[in-house]
CSV table of C-alpha atoms in Angstrom, one decimal:
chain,number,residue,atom,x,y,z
A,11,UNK,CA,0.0,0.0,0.0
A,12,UNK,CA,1.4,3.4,-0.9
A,13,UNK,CA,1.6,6.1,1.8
A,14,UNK,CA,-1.2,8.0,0.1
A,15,UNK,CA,-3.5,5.2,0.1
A,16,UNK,CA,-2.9,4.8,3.6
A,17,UNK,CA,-3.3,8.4,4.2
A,18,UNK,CA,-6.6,7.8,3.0
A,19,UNK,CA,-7.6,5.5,4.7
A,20,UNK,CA,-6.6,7.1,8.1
A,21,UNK,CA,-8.5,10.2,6.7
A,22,UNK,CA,-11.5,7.8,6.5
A,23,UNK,CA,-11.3,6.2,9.4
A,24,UNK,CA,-10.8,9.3,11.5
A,25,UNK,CA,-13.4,11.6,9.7
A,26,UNK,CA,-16.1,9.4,9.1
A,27,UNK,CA,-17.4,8.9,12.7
A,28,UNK,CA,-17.6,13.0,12.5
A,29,UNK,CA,-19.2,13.1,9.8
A,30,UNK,CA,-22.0,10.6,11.3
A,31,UNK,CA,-22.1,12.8,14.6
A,32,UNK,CA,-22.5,16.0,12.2
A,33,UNK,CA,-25.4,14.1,10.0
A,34,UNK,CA,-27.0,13.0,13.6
A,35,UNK,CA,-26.8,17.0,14.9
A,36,UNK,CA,-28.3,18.9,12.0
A,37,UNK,CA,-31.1,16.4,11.4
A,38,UNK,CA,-32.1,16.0,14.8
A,39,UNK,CA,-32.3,19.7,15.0
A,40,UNK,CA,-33.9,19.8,12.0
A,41,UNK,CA,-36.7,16.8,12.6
A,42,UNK,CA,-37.4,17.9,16.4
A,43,UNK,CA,-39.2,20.7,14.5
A,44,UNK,CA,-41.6,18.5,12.7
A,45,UNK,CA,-41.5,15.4,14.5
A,46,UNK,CA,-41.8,13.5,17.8
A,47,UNK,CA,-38.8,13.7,20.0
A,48,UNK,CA,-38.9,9.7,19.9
A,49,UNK,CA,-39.5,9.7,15.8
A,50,UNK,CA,-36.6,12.1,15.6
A,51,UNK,CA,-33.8,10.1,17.3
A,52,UNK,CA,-35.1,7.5,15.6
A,53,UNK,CA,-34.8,9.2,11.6
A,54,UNK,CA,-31.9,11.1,12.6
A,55,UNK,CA,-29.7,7.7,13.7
A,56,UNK,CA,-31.0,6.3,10.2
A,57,UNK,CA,-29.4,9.2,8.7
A,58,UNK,CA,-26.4,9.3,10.9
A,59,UNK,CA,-25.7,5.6,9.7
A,60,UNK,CA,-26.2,6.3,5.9
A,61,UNK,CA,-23.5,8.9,6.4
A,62,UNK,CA,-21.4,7.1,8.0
A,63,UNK,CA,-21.6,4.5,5.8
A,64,UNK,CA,-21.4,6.1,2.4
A,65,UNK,CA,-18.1,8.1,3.8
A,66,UNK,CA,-16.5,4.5,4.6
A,67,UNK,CA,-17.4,3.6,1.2
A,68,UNK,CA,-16.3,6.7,-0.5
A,69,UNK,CA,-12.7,6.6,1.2
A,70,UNK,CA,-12.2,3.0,0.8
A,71,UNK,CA,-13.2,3.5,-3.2
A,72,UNK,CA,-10.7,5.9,-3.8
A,73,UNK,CA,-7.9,4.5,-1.8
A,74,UNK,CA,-8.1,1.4,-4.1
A,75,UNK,CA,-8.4,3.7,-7.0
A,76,UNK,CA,-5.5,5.7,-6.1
A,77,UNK,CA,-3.6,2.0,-4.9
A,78,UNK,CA,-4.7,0.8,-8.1
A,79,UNK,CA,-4.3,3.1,-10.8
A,80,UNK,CA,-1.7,5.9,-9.6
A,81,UNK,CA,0.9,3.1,-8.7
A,82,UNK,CA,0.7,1.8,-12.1
């Protein structure tokens, strides 16, 4: 792995869990307008999760790209 593939990665491990705790914050202050407290926890965990998810995915994708076709 070259250091800028494992640079990153590290980015994406480090960032991503913010980026779920920022998606969490601005839709639960967002949904606690219009919904329930309980409904909003709920929807803005859903969308804390996505977030989190799709930045894993994101960073992992272009690591691999970058491993795969910069090295080459």
């Amino acid at each position: 792995m070259s250091p800028v593939a494992a640079l990153i990665l590290s980015a994406t491990l480090t960032f991503s869990p913010f980026a779920g705790i920022i998606a969490y914050i601005v839709t639960y202050d967002e949904y606690s307008h219009h919904f329930d407290p309980k409904s909003a926890k709920k929807q803005s965990l859903q969308a804390a999760i996505f977030t989190f998810i799709v930045f894993i995915i994101v960073g992992l994708l272009s690591g691999y790209v970058f491993n795969t076709f910069v090295n080459h």
